[in-house]
Structures are given as C-alpha cells and as structure tokens.
mmCIF file of C-alpha atoms in Angstrom:
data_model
loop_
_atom_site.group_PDB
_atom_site.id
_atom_site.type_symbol
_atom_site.label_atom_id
_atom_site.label_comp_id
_atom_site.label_asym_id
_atom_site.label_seq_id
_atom_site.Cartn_x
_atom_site.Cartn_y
_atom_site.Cartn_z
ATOM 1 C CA UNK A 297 112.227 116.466 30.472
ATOM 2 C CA UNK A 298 114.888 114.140 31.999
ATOM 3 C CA UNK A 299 114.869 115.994 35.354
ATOM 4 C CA UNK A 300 111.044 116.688 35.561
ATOM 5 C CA UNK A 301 110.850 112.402 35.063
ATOM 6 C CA UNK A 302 113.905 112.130 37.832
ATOM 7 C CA UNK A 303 111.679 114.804 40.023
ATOM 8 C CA UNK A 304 108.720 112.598 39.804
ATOM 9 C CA UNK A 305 110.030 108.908 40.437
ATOM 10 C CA UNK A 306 112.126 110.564 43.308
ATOM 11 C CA UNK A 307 108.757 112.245 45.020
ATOM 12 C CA UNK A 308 106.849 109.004 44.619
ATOM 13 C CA UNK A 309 109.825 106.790 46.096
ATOM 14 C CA UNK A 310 109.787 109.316 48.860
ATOM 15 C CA UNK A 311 105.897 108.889 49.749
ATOM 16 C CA UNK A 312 106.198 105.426 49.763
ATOM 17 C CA UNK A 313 108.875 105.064 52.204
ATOM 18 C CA UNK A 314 107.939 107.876 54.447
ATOM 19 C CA UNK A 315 109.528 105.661 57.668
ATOM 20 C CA UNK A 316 106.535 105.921 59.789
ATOM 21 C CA UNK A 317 105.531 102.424 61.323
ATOM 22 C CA UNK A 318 102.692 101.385 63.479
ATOM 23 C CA UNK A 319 103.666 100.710 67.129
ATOM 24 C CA UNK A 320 102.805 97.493 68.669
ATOM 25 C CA UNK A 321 101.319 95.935 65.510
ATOM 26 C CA UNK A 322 103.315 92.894 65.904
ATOM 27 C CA UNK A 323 104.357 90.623 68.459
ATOM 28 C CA UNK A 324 107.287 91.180 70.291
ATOM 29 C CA UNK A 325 108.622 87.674 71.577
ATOM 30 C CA UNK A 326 111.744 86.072 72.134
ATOM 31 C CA UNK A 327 112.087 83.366 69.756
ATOM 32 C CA UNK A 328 113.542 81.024 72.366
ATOM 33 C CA UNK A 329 110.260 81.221 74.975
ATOM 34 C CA UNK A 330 108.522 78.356 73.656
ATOM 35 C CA UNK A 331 106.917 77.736 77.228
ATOM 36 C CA UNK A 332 105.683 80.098 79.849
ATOM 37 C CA UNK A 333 104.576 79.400 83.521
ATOM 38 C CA UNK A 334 101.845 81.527 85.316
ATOM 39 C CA UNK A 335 101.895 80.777 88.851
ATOM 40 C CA UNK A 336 98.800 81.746 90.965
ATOM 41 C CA UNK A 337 98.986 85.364 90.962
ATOM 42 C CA UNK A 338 99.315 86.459 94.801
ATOM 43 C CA UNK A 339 96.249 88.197 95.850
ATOM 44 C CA UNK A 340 96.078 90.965 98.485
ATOM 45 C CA UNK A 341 92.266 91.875 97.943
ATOM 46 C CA UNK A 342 90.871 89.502 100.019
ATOM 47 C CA UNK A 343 88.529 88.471 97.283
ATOM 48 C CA UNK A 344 87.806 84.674 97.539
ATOM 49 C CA UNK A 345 88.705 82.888 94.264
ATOM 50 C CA UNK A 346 89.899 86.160 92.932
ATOM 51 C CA UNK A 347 93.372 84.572 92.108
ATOM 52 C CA UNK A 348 92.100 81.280 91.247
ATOM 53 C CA UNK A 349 90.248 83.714 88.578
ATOM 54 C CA UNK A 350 92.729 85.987 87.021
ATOM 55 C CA UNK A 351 95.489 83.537 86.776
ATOM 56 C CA UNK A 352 93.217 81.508 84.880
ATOM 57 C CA UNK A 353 92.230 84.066 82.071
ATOM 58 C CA UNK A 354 95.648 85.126 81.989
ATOM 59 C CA UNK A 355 96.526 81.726 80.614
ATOM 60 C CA UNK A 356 93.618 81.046 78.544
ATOM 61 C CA UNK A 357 94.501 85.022 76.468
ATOM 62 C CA UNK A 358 98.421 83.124 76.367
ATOM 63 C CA UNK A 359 97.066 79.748 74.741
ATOM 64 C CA UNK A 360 94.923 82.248 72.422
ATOM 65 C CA UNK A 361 98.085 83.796 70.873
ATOM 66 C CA UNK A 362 98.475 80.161 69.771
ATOM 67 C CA UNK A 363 102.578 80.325 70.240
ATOM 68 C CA UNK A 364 103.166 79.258 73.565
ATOM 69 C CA UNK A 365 102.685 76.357 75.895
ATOM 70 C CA UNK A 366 101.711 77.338 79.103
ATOM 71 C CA UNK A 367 101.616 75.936 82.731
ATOM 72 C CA UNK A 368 100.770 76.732 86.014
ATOM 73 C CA UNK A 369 104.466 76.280 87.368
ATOM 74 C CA UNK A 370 107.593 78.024 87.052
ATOM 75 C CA UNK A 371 110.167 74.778 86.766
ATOM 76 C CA UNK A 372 111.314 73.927 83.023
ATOM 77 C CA UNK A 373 109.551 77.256 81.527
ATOM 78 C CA UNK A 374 111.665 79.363 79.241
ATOM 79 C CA UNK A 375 109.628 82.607 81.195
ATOM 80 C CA UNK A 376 107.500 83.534 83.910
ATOM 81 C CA UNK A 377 104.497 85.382 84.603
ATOM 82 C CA UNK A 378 104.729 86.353 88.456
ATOM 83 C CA UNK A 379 101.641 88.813 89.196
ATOM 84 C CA UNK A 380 100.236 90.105 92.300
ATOM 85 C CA UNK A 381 96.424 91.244 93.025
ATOM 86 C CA UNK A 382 96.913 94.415 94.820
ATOM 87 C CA UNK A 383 93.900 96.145 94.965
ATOM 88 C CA UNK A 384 90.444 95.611 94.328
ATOM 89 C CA UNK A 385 87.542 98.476 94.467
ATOM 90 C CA UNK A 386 83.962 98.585 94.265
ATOM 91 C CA UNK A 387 82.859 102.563 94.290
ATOM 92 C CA UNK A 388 79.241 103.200 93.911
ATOM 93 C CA UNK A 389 78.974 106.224 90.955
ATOM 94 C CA UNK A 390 75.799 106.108 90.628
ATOM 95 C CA UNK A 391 72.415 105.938 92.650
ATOM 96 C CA UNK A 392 68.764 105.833 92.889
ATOM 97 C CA UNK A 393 66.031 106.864 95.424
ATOM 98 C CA UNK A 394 62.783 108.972 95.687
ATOM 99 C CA UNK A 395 62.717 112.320 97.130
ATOM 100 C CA UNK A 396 61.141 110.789 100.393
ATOM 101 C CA UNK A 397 62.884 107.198 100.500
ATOM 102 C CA UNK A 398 66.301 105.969 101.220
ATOM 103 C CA UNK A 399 69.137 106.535 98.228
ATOM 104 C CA UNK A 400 71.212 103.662 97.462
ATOM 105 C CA UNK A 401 73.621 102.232 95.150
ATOM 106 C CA UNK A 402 72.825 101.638 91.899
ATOM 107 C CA UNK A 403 75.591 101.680 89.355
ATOM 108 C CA UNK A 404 79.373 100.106 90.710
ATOM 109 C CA UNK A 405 83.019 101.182 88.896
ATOM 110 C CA UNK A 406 85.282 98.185 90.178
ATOM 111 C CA UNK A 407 89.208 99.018 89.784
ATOM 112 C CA UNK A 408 91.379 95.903 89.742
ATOM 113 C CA UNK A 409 95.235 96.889 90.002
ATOM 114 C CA UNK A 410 98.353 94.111 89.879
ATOM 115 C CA UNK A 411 101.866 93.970 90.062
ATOM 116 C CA UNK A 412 102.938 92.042 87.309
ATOM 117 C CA UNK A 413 106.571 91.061 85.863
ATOM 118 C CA UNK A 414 107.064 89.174 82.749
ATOM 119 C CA UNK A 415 110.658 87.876 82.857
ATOM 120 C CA UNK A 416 112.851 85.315 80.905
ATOM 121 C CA UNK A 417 114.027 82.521 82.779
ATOM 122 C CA UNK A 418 117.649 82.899 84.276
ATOM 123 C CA UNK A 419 117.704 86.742 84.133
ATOM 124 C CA UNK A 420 117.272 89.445 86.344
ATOM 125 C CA UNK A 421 115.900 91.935 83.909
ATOM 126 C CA UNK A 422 112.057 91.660 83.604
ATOM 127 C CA UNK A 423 111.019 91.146 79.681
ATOM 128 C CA UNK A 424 108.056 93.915 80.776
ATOM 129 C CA UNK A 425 107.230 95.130 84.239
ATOM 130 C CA UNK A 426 104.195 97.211 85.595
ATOM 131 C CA UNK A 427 103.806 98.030 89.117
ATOM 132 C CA UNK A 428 100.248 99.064 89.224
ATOM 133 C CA UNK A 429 99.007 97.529 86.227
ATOM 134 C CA UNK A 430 94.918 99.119 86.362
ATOM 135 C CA UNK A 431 91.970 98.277 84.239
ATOM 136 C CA UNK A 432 88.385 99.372 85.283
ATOM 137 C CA UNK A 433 84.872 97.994 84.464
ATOM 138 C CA UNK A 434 81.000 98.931 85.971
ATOM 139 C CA UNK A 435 78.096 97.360 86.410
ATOM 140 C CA UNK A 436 74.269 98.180 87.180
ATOM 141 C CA UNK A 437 72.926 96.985 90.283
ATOM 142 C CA UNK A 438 69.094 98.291 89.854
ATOM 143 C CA UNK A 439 66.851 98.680 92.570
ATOM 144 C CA UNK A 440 66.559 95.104 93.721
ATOM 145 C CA UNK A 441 69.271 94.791 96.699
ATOM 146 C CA UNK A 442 69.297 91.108 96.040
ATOM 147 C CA UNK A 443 70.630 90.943 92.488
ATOM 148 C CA UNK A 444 73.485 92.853 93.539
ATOM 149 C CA UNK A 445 75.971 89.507 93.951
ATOM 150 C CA UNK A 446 74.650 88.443 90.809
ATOM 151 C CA UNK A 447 75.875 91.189 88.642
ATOM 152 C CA UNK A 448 78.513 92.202 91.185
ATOM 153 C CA UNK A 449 79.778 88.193 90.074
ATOM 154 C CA UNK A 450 78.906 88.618 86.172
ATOM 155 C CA UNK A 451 81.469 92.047 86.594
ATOM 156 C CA UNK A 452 84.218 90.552 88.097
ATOM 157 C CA UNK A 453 84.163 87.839 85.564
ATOM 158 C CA UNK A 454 84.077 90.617 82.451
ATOM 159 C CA UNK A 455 86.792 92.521 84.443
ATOM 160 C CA UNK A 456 88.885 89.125 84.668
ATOM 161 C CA UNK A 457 88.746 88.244 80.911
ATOM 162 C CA UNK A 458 89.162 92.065 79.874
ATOM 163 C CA UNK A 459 92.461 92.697 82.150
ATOM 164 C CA UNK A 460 93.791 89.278 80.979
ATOM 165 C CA UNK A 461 93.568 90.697 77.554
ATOM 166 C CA UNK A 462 94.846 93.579 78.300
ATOM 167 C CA UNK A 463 98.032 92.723 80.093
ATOM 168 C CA UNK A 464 99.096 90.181 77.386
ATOM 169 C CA UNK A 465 98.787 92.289 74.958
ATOM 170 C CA UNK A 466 100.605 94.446 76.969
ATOM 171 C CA UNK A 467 102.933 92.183 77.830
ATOM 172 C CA UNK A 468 103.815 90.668 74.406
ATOM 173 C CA UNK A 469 102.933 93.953 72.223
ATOM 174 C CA UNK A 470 105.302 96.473 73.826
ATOM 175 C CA UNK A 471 102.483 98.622 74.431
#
C-alpha cells in the first residue's frame, strides 16, 4: 500500500514539473537599460519620409512596453537602436482587366527589409542583431488608377506600425 501511495505522489510530482517552458513569454532585458536611443534609421529605399516613419513607430512600440525611456539620440542612453532601411518593394500579385481591355495592377505585396542592431552602450557585442530583418503586408488597389497613392499610403503606414511591433518584440523577446 505504502509503495502504490509513493508510486502515485512520485507520478503526479513528475507531471507537474515536466521542465518544458514557453519560449519568449517574457521579456528579456537588461536590468541596467533604463534608457534607449533610436536614431533615424538610415534609409536606402529612396522612399521620402520612409525613415522619418519607421523610426517613429519603433519608438512609440518601446514607450508601449512601458519600461523604458526613449530618445531620438544616442548620447547618455544605456542602449541603442541603430537600424537601416534596406529595401523596399512594391510587386503587383494580383490584377484585373477584361478579355479585350488593358490588364493592370490590382492587388500590391510590399516587402520592407532593415538592418537592425540592438546593442548596450559601451560594448561591441550587439544585445540582438538581424541583417535582413523582413516583414510583408498587401494592399488592394481596385480599378480606379487614382486611389492607388491613397491605399499605397494607408499600406505603408500598417506595414510601419506592424514591423515596429515586430522587431521589438523581437528585439526584447529573444524570438
């Protein structure tokens, strides 16, 4: 009776403390980075504003974490956010037309890809690095040529808030 009781506590102790964990559940932050600086990311695209843009939403998803103070400079910051705009592309996947008329462009995938390193002031060693950092969105353009800038606009400003929240939570989730 004594073993069949033993057998039993052992098996449950052993369920409960099966030593799996969820990855990136938590924040991973150095306790000592109290204030961050984002500098204007570089920008390669050739986008107007396209910086301007990005770095923006990149600090706005930091403030949103709700630990950090963060600037636009990289003087009296415990670590930096240096990022680079290296490509931007606008490929047409999908399109409309008649049999007789002219096909054209009607649905855009837009590809924004960065070089981004996250690194503690005074070292060498990047906190997290990603040299082609990639996040995708698309967006209808319809069969009206001239609302094309307008949603061409609205997506760039989706793709700007979504890749801000996904490199911070990449940056400060270990993902």
């Amino acid at each position: 009776m004594k073993v069949a009781r033993l057998l039993i506590v052992l098996a449950s102790l052993a369920s409960v403390s099966c030593g799996y964990a969820l990855v990136g559940r938590g924040t991973v932050v150095d306790p000592t980075i109290r204030r961050i600086g984002v500098p204007l990311f570089r920008d390669a695209t050739a986008r107007p504003g396209f910086d301007q843009k990005i770095t923006s939403k990149v600090i706005e998803e930091l403030l949103k974490r709700g630990r950090f103070d963060v600037v636009e400079e990289r003087e009296g910051v415990d670590a930096v956010v240096d990022g680079e705009l290296v490509r931007y592309d606008a490929t047409p996947v999908g399109f409309s037309g008649t049999a007789n008329g002219p096909t054209q462009a009607s649905r855009y995938a837009i590809t924004l890809t960065a070089r981004v390193r996250y690194t503690k002031t005074g070292q060498d060693e990047p906190i997290w690095a990603n040299e082609a950092f990639t996040f995708k969105d698309e967006y209808e353009v319809g069969n009206n040529p001239e609302t094309f800038f307008d949603q061409s606009g609205q997506a760039q400003e989706r793709l700007a808030q979504a890749f801000a929240r996904s490199l911070v939570a990449a940056m400060l989730e270990a993902f």
